[in-house]
Amino acid sequence: MKATLYQFATSPFCSKVRKILDYKGLDYQVVEVDYVERKELIAASGQIMVPALRLEQVQSEGDGESNETVVDSDRIAMRLEELSPEPTILPARSRGLHLALTRHIDSEVEEALFFAALPDEEKYFARQGADRLAMFRFIRDRKYGAGFCDRMEREHEANMVRVREVLEPFETALEHGAFLLGGPGLADFALYGQLHFLALTGVLKIPHELPRLREFYGRVDRITASLEDAGT
């Protein structure tokens, strides 16, 4: 199976998918989508949202290839679990907990970390060019209201307090294990994706008061199909 991931480097949901692909030991290439034009993404998926994963599977002799493009990190995760069930991201004994926890991480946790990381995300797009930054600010201000980006800059300190509040339960959960629910699974990769917001500058900004989470991020960042590579 050949996989191509269409992504934005700043997207926590793309980070989540990349790590699932790594964990399952699947070969893939990454296409960094132009934030303004999105031509490759539209050609591959017919829409403008990331992540989008193009899958090309070689069929039995004479049947040719079967191609599909899956959009949305949860749909991608489930499709990869179907096509490549081992190693699993949904262990049977904790499947429901992984699904429920992932929904929480990708909503409430995502919002808190997104607000806190927005100034760093703006700096990233500013380096890509004035038109990319203008588009980023336009999309965010249109969704959250005029002046949203400027307000997030002013409220950064308060947003970091909120980050600590929403992450503290995960710090506690990691007290007795390397991963949230025993072995690695979907919720771990979802949390890693959101924590990637706090690493956009190359400096890890997970609060130092949360040392287990800082270790967790590094552990999952190193993870591959061989758990030994992750230091577990």
PDB file of C-alpha atoms in Angstrom:
ATOM      1  CA  MET A   1       0.000   0.000   0.000  1.00  0.00           C
ATOM      2  CA  LYS A   2       1.275   3.440  -0.957  1.00  0.00           C
ATOM      3  CA  ALA A   3       0.096   6.408   1.103  1.00  0.00           C
ATOM      4  CA  THR A   4       0.328  10.152   0.527  1.00  0.00           C
ATOM      5  CA  LEU A   5      -0.602  12.535   3.332  1.00  0.00           C
ATOM      6  CA  TYR A   6      -1.718  16.044   2.371  1.00  0.00           C
ATOM      7  CA  GLN A   7      -1.118  18.269   5.370  1.00  0.00           C
ATOM      8  CA  PHE A   8      -0.416  21.616   6.978  1.00  0.00           C
ATOM      9  CA  ALA A   9       2.637  21.312   9.226  1.00  0.00           C
ATOM     10  CA  THR A  10       0.853  23.236  12.005  1.00  0.00           C
ATOM     11  CA  SER A  11      -2.239  21.011  12.071  1.00  0.00           C
ATOM     12  CA  PRO A  12      -2.580  18.842  15.203  1.00  0.00           C
ATOM     13  CA  PHE A  13      -4.823  16.459  13.285  1.00  0.00           C
ATOM     14  CA  CYS A  14      -2.141  15.947  10.640  1.00  0.00           C
ATOM     15  CA  SER A  15       0.380  15.290  13.411  1.00  0.00           C
ATOM     16  CA  LYS A  16      -1.985  12.676  14.809  1.00  0.00           C
ATOM     17  CA  VAL A  17      -2.248  10.907  11.441  1.00  0.00           C
ATOM     18  CA  ARG A  18       1.512  11.010  10.829  1.00  0.00           C
ATOM     19  CA  LYS A  19       2.152   9.311  14.140  1.00  0.00           C
ATOM     20  CA  ILE A  20      -0.449   6.600  13.470  1.00  0.00           C
ATOM     21  CA  LEU A  21       1.242   5.904  10.133  1.00  0.00           C
ATOM     22  CA  ASP A  22       4.614   5.763  11.887  1.00  0.00           C
ATOM     23  CA  TYR A  23       3.307   3.421  14.574  1.00  0.00           C
ATOM     24  CA  LYS A  24       1.821   1.042  12.043  1.00  0.00           C
ATOM     25  CA  GLY A  25       5.076   1.027  10.094  1.00  0.00           C
ATOM     26  CA  LEU A  26       3.427   2.207   6.863  1.00  0.00           C
ATOM     27  CA  ASP A  27       5.449   3.893   4.150  1.00  0.00           C
ATOM     28  CA  TYR A  28       4.072   7.294   3.211  1.00  0.00           C
ATOM     29  CA  GLN A  29       5.068  10.579   1.722  1.00  0.00           C
ATOM     30  CA  VAL A  30       4.000  14.007   2.905  1.00  0.00           C
ATOM     31  CA  VAL A  31       2.759  16.795   0.660  1.00  0.00           C
ATOM     32  CA  GLU A  32       2.824  20.184   2.400  1.00  0.00           C
ATOM     33  CA  VAL A  33      -0.233  21.927   0.994  1.00  0.00           C
ATOM     34  CA  ASP A  34       0.055  25.553  -0.051  1.00  0.00           C
ATOM     35  CA  TYR A  35      -2.112  27.378   2.493  1.00  0.00           C
ATOM     36  CA  VAL A  36      -3.549  29.749  -0.095  1.00  0.00           C
ATOM     37  CA  GLU A  37      -3.801  27.794  -3.343  1.00  0.00           C
ATOM     38  CA  ARG A  38      -4.309  24.174  -2.149  1.00  0.00           C
ATOM     39  CA  LYS A  39      -4.124  22.890  -5.728  1.00  0.00           C
ATOM     40  CA  GLU A  40      -2.613  19.483  -4.944  1.00  0.00           C
ATOM     41  CA  LEU A  41      -5.148  18.923  -2.179  1.00  0.00           C
ATOM     42  CA  ILE A  42      -8.112  19.769  -4.389  1.00  0.00           C
ATOM     43  CA  ALA A  43      -6.803  17.529  -7.168  1.00  0.00           C
ATOM     44  CA  ALA A  44      -6.353  14.601  -4.777  1.00  0.00           C
ATOM     45  CA  SER A  45      -9.489  14.948  -2.666  1.00  0.00           C
ATOM     46  CA  GLY A  46     -11.895  17.396  -4.321  1.00  0.00           C
ATOM     47  CA  GLN A  47     -12.005  19.577  -1.197  1.00  0.00           C
ATOM     48  CA  ILE A  48      -9.789  21.957   0.821  1.00  0.00           C
ATOM     49  CA  MET A  49      -9.498  20.411   4.304  1.00  0.00           C
ATOM     50  CA  VAL A  50      -6.551  18.553   5.824  1.00  0.00           C
ATOM     51  CA  PRO A  51      -5.565  15.929   6.692  1.00  0.00           C
ATOM     52  CA  ALA A  52      -6.344  14.012   3.526  1.00  0.00           C
ATOM     53  CA  LEU A  53      -4.737  10.624   2.948  1.00  0.00           C
ATOM     54  CA  ARG A  54      -4.428   9.175  -0.547  1.00  0.00           C
ATOM     55  CA  LEU A  55      -4.213   5.372  -0.478  1.00  0.00           C
ATOM     56  CA  GLU A  56      -3.113   3.299  -3.451  1.00  0.00           C
ATOM     57  CA  GLN A  57      -3.441  -0.446  -3.053  1.00  0.00           C
ATOM     58  CA  VAL A  58      -2.131  -3.061  -5.460  1.00  0.00           C
ATOM     59  CA  GLN A  59      -4.801  -5.674  -6.071  1.00  0.00           C
ATOM     60  CA  SER A  60      -4.351  -9.288  -7.073  1.00  0.00           C
ATOM     61  CA  GLU A  61      -2.902  -9.980 -10.504  1.00  0.00           C
ATOM     62  CA  GLY A  62      -5.097  -8.654 -13.265  1.00  0.00           C
ATOM     63  CA  ASP A  63      -7.185  -6.426 -10.999  1.00  0.00           C
ATOM     64  CA  GLY A  64      -4.948  -3.349 -11.224  1.00  0.00           C
ATOM     65  CA  GLU A  65      -4.900  -0.766  -8.420  1.00  0.00           C
ATOM     66  CA  SER A  66      -7.534   0.472  -6.006  1.00  0.00           C
ATOM     67  CA  ASN A  67      -7.220   4.132  -5.029  1.00  0.00           C
ATOM     68  CA  GLU A  68      -9.082   6.146  -2.429  1.00  0.00           C
ATOM     69  CA  THR A  69      -8.672   9.417  -0.556  1.00  0.00           C
ATOM     70  CA  VAL A  70      -9.856   9.642   3.043  1.00  0.00           C
ATOM     71  CA  VAL A  71     -10.440  13.017   4.722  1.00  0.00           C
ATOM     72  CA  ASP A  72     -10.650  13.754   8.483  1.00  0.00           C
ATOM     73  CA  SER A  73      -8.225  12.360  11.043  1.00  0.00           C
ATOM     74  CA  ASP A  74     -10.748  10.054  12.740  1.00  0.00           C
ATOM     75  CA  ARG A  75     -11.931   8.567   9.444  1.00  0.00           C
ATOM     76  CA  ILE A  76      -8.310   8.126   8.382  1.00  0.00           C
ATOM     77  CA  ALA A  77      -7.476   6.390  11.672  1.00  0.00           C
ATOM     78  CA  MET A  78     -10.376   3.961  11.293  1.00  0.00           C
ATOM     79  CA  ARG A  79      -9.530   3.210   7.677  1.00  0.00           C
ATOM     80  CA  LEU A  80      -5.901   2.518   8.534  1.00  0.00           C
ATOM     81  CA  GLU A  81      -7.036   0.233  11.350  1.00  0.00           C
ATOM     82  CA  GLU A  82      -9.123  -1.713   8.829  1.00  0.00           C
ATOM     83  CA  LEU A  83      -6.359  -1.977   6.249  1.00  0.00           C
ATOM     84  CA  SER A  84      -3.477  -2.521   8.660  1.00  0.00           C
ATOM     85  CA  PRO A  85      -4.893  -3.864  11.933  1.00  0.00           C
ATOM     86  CA  GLU A  86      -1.545  -4.644  13.551  1.00  0.00           C
ATOM     87  CA  PRO A  87      -0.257  -3.051  15.624  1.00  0.00           C
ATOM     88  CA  THR A  88      -3.685  -1.911  16.698  1.00  0.00           C
ATOM     89  CA  ILE A  89      -4.518   1.621  17.824  1.00  0.00           C
ATOM     90  CA  LEU A  90      -7.756   0.385  19.414  1.00  0.00           C
ATOM     91  CA  PRO A  91      -6.933  -2.418  21.872  1.00  0.00           C
ATOM     92  CA  ALA A  92     -10.049  -4.519  22.501  1.00  0.00           C
ATOM     93  CA  ARG A  93     -10.145  -3.948  26.271  1.00  0.00           C
ATOM     94  CA  SER A  94      -9.897  -0.168  26.009  1.00  0.00           C
ATOM     95  CA  ARG A  95     -11.458   0.567  22.607  1.00  0.00           C
ATOM     96  CA  GLY A  96     -14.393   2.555  24.002  1.00  0.00           C
ATOM     97  CA  LEU A  97     -12.185   4.580  26.318  1.00  0.00           C
ATOM     98  CA  HIS A  98      -9.801   5.427  23.471  1.00  0.00           C
ATOM     99  CA  LEU A  99     -12.691   6.635  21.302  1.00  0.00           C
ATOM    100  CA  ALA A 100     -14.281   8.710  24.067  1.00  0.00           C
ATOM    101  CA  LEU A 101     -10.980  10.216  25.194  1.00  0.00           C
ATOM    102  CA  THR A 102     -10.016  11.054  21.615  1.00  0.00           C
ATOM    103  CA  ARG A 103     -13.259  12.994  21.155  1.00  0.00           C
ATOM    104  CA  HIS A 104     -12.468  14.999  24.295  1.00  0.00           C
ATOM    105  CA  ILE A 105      -8.880  15.645  23.227  1.00  0.00           C
ATOM    106  CA  ASP A 106      -9.871  16.719  19.718  1.00  0.00           C
ATOM    107  CA  SER A 107     -12.455  19.200  21.014  1.00  0.00           C
ATOM    108  CA  GLU A 108     -11.961  20.696  24.499  1.00  0.00           C
ATOM    109  CA  VAL A 109      -8.200  20.141  24.648  1.00  0.00           C
ATOM    110  CA  GLU A 110      -7.751  21.273  21.050  1.00  0.00           C
ATOM    111  CA  GLU A 111      -9.480  24.581  21.692  1.00  0.00           C
ATOM    112  CA  ALA A 112      -7.354  25.451  24.731  1.00  0.00           C
ATOM    113  CA  LEU A 113      -4.063  24.606  23.019  1.00  0.00           C
ATOM    114  CA  PHE A 114      -5.069  26.290  19.765  1.00  0.00           C
ATOM    115  CA  PHE A 115      -5.813  29.576  21.554  1.00  0.00           C
ATOM    116  CA  ALA A 116      -2.493  29.447  23.415  1.00  0.00           C
ATOM    117  CA  ALA A 117      -0.447  28.526  20.351  1.00  0.00           C
ATOM    118  CA  LEU A 118      -2.013  30.999  17.938  1.00  0.00           C
ATOM    119  CA  PRO A 119       0.763  33.622  18.269  1.00  0.00           C
ATOM    120  CA  ASP A 120       3.355  30.971  17.351  1.00  0.00           C
ATOM    121  CA  GLU A 121       1.183  29.772  14.477  1.00  0.00           C
ATOM    122  CA  GLU A 122       0.966  33.333  13.172  1.00  0.00           C
ATOM    123  CA  LYS A 123       4.760  33.587  13.236  1.00  0.00           C
ATOM    124  CA  TYR A 124       4.986  30.348  11.260  1.00  0.00           C
ATOM    125  CA  PHE A 125       2.699  31.655   8.520  1.00  0.00           C
ATOM    126  CA  ALA A 126       4.426  35.044   8.506  1.00  0.00           C
ATOM    127  CA  ARG A 127       7.607  33.201   7.521  1.00  0.00           C
ATOM    128  CA  GLN A 128       5.686  31.649   4.611  1.00  0.00           C
ATOM    129  CA  GLY A 129       4.787  35.072   3.237  1.00  0.00           C
ATOM    130  CA  ALA A 130       2.437  37.992   3.803  1.00  0.00           C
ATOM    131  CA  ASP A 131      -0.338  36.405   1.734  1.00  0.00           C
ATOM    132  CA  ARG A 132      -0.245  33.198   3.850  1.00  0.00           C
ATOM    133  CA  LEU A 133      -0.406  35.178   7.075  1.00  0.00           C
ATOM    134  CA  ALA A 134      -3.240  37.331   5.737  1.00  0.00           C
ATOM    135  CA  MET A 135      -5.226  34.230   4.783  1.00  0.00           C
ATOM    136  CA  PHE A 136      -4.612  32.636   8.179  1.00  0.00           C
ATOM    137  CA  ARG A 137      -5.778  35.738  10.021  1.00  0.00           C
ATOM    138  CA  PHE A 138      -8.795  36.164   7.735  1.00  0.00           C
ATOM    139  CA  ILE A 139      -9.985  32.581   8.325  1.00  0.00           C
ATOM    140  CA  ARG A 140      -9.554  32.824  12.103  1.00  0.00           C
ATOM    141  CA  ASP A 141     -11.139  36.263  12.445  1.00  0.00           C
ATOM    142  CA  ARG A 142     -14.058  35.195  10.259  1.00  0.00           C
ATOM    143  CA  LYS A 143     -14.678  32.129  12.446  1.00  0.00           C
ATOM    144  CA  TYR A 144     -14.123  33.670  15.883  1.00  0.00           C
ATOM    145  CA  GLY A 145     -14.886  37.341  15.284  1.00  0.00           C
ATOM    146  CA  ALA A 146     -13.015  40.449  14.203  1.00  0.00           C
ATOM    147  CA  GLY A 147      -9.822  41.057  16.151  1.00  0.00           C
ATOM    148  CA  PHE A 148      -9.580  37.460  17.377  1.00  0.00           C
ATOM    149  CA  CYS A 149      -5.911  37.013  16.451  1.00  0.00           C
ATOM    150  CA  ASP A 150      -4.891  40.236  18.174  1.00  0.00           C
ATOM    151  CA  ARG A 151      -6.907  39.254  21.252  1.00  0.00           C
ATOM    152  CA  MET A 152      -5.151  35.881  21.479  1.00  0.00           C
ATOM    153  CA  GLU A 153      -1.831  37.721  21.549  1.00  0.00           C
ATOM    154  CA  ARG A 154      -3.008  39.905  24.441  1.00  0.00           C
ATOM    155  CA  GLU A 155      -4.538  36.969  26.338  1.00  0.00           C
ATOM    156  CA  HIS A 156      -1.614  34.576  25.871  1.00  0.00           C
ATOM    157  CA  GLU A 157      -0.722  34.382  29.564  1.00  0.00           C
ATOM    158  CA  ALA A 158      -4.297  33.568  30.563  1.00  0.00           C
ATOM    159  CA  ASN A 159      -4.521  31.020  27.745  1.00  0.00           C
ATOM    160  CA  MET A 160      -1.426  29.249  29.072  1.00  0.00           C
ATOM    161  CA  VAL A 161      -3.074  29.016  32.486  1.00  0.00           C
ATOM    162  CA  ARG A 162      -6.010  27.321  30.789  1.00  0.00           C
ATOM    163  CA  VAL A 163      -3.604  24.961  29.005  1.00  0.00           C
ATOM    164  CA  ARG A 164      -2.210  23.814  32.340  1.00  0.00           C
ATOM    165  CA  GLU A 165      -5.732  23.246  33.655  1.00  0.00           C
ATOM    166  CA  VAL A 166      -6.856  21.060  30.748  1.00  0.00           C
ATOM    167  CA  LEU A 167      -3.581  19.101  30.664  1.00  0.00           C
ATOM    168  CA  GLU A 168      -3.270  18.350  34.386  1.00  0.00           C
ATOM    169  CA  PRO A 169      -5.576  15.286  34.242  1.00  0.00           C
ATOM    170  CA  PHE A 170      -3.318  13.761  31.594  1.00  0.00           C
ATOM    171  CA  GLU A 171      -0.270  14.444  33.768  1.00  0.00           C
ATOM    172  CA  THR A 172      -1.993  12.478  36.531  1.00  0.00           C
ATOM    173  CA  ALA A 173      -2.969   9.676  34.141  1.00  0.00           C
ATOM    174  CA  LEU A 174       0.687   9.199  33.206  1.00  0.00           C
ATOM    175  CA  GLU A 175       1.803   8.753  36.802  1.00  0.00           C
ATOM    176  CA  HIS A 176       1.876   4.959  36.579  1.00  0.00           C
ATOM    177  CA  GLY A 177       2.459   4.298  32.893  1.00  0.00           C
ATOM    178  CA  ALA A 178       4.109   5.470  29.699  1.00  0.00           C
ATOM    179  CA  PHE A 179       0.785   5.843  27.865  1.00  0.00           C
ATOM    180  CA  LEU A 180      -2.710   6.966  28.802  1.00  0.00           C
ATOM    181  CA  LEU A 181      -4.455   3.589  28.879  1.00  0.00           C
ATOM    182  CA  GLY A 182      -1.647   1.087  29.188  1.00  0.00           C
ATOM    183  CA  GLY A 183      -0.182   0.513  25.749  1.00  0.00           C
ATOM    184  CA  PRO A 184      -0.160   3.069  22.927  1.00  0.00           C
ATOM    185  CA  GLY A 185      -3.429   3.744  21.173  1.00  0.00           C
ATOM    186  CA  LEU A 186      -5.594   6.281  19.394  1.00  0.00           C
ATOM    187  CA  ALA A 187      -5.975   8.610  22.392  1.00  0.00           C
ATOM    188  CA  ASP A 188      -2.195   8.825  22.776  1.00  0.00           C
ATOM    189  CA  PHE A 189      -1.768   9.843  19.151  1.00  0.00           C
ATOM    190  CA  ALA A 190      -4.601  12.372  19.450  1.00  0.00           C
ATOM    191  CA  LEU A 191      -2.986  13.922  22.529  1.00  0.00           C
ATOM    192  CA  TYR A 192       0.412  13.969  20.828  1.00  0.00           C
ATOM    193  CA  GLY A 193      -1.156  15.797  17.882  1.00  0.00           C
ATOM    194  CA  GLN A 194      -2.621  18.509  20.087  1.00  0.00           C
ATOM    195  CA  LEU A 195       0.608  18.867  22.092  1.00  0.00           C
ATOM    196  CA  HIS A 196       2.356  19.511  18.789  1.00  0.00           C
ATOM    197  CA  PHE A 197       0.760  22.978  18.991  1.00  0.00           C
ATOM    198  CA  LEU A 198       3.227  23.637  21.813  1.00  0.00           C
ATOM    199  CA  ALA A 199       6.242  22.638  19.717  1.00  0.00           C
ATOM    200  CA  LEU A 200       5.694  24.755  16.596  1.00  0.00           C
ATOM    201  CA  THR A 201       8.740  26.917  17.228  1.00  0.00           C
ATOM    202  CA  GLY A 202      11.084  23.974  17.762  1.00  0.00           C
ATOM    203  CA  VAL A 203      11.100  24.746  21.496  1.00  0.00           C
ATOM    204  CA  LEU A 204       8.809  22.528  23.570  1.00  0.00           C
ATOM    205  CA  LYS A 205       6.400  24.807  25.446  1.00  0.00           C
ATOM    206  CA  ILE A 206       4.526  22.193  27.439  1.00  0.00           C
ATOM    207  CA  PRO A 207       4.633  23.737  30.946  1.00  0.00           C
ATOM    208  CA  HIS A 208       7.544  22.502  33.052  1.00  0.00           C
ATOM    209  CA  GLU A 209       5.032  21.852  35.842  1.00  0.00           C
ATOM    210  CA  LEU A 210       3.882  18.899  33.693  1.00  0.00           C
ATOM    211  CA  PRO A 211       7.071  16.819  33.395  1.00  0.00           C
ATOM    212  CA  ARG A 212       5.332  13.527  32.579  1.00  0.00           C
ATOM    213  CA  LEU A 213       3.570  15.140  29.645  1.00  0.00           C
ATOM    214  CA  ARG A 214       6.850  16.552  28.382  1.00  0.00           C
ATOM    215  CA  GLU A 215       8.338  13.055  28.550  1.00  0.00           C
ATOM    216  CA  PHE A 216       5.209  11.627  26.917  1.00  0.00           C
ATOM    217  CA  TYR A 217       5.517  13.994  23.973  1.00  0.00           C
ATOM    218  CA  GLY A 218       9.112  12.979  23.378  1.00  0.00           C
ATOM    219  CA  ARG A 219       8.247   9.300  23.780  1.00  0.00           C
ATOM    220  CA  VAL A 220       5.455   9.401  21.211  1.00  0.00           C
ATOM    221  CA  ASP A 221       7.499  11.630  18.920  1.00  0.00           C
ATOM    222  CA  ARG A 222      10.077   8.830  18.715  1.00  0.00           C
ATOM    223  CA  ILE A 223       7.588   6.010  18.350  1.00  0.00           C
ATOM    224  CA  THR A 224       7.645   3.707  15.319  1.00  0.00           C
ATOM    225  CA  ALA A 225       6.354   0.225  14.627  1.00  0.00           C
ATOM    226  CA  SER A 226       9.097  -0.896  17.064  1.00  0.00           C
ATOM    227  CA  LEU A 227       8.151   0.160  20.587  1.00  0.00           C
ATOM    228  CA  GLU A 228      11.768  -0.256  21.635  1.00  0.00           C
ATOM    229  CA  ASP A 229      12.562   2.836  19.568  1.00  0.00           C
ATOM    230  CA  ALA A 230      10.170   4.814  21.751  1.00  0.00           C
ATOM    231  CA  GLY A 231      12.035   3.988  24.935  1.00  0.00           C
ATOM    232  CA  THR A 232       9.203   1.834  26.299  1.00  0.00           C
TER     233      THR A 232
END
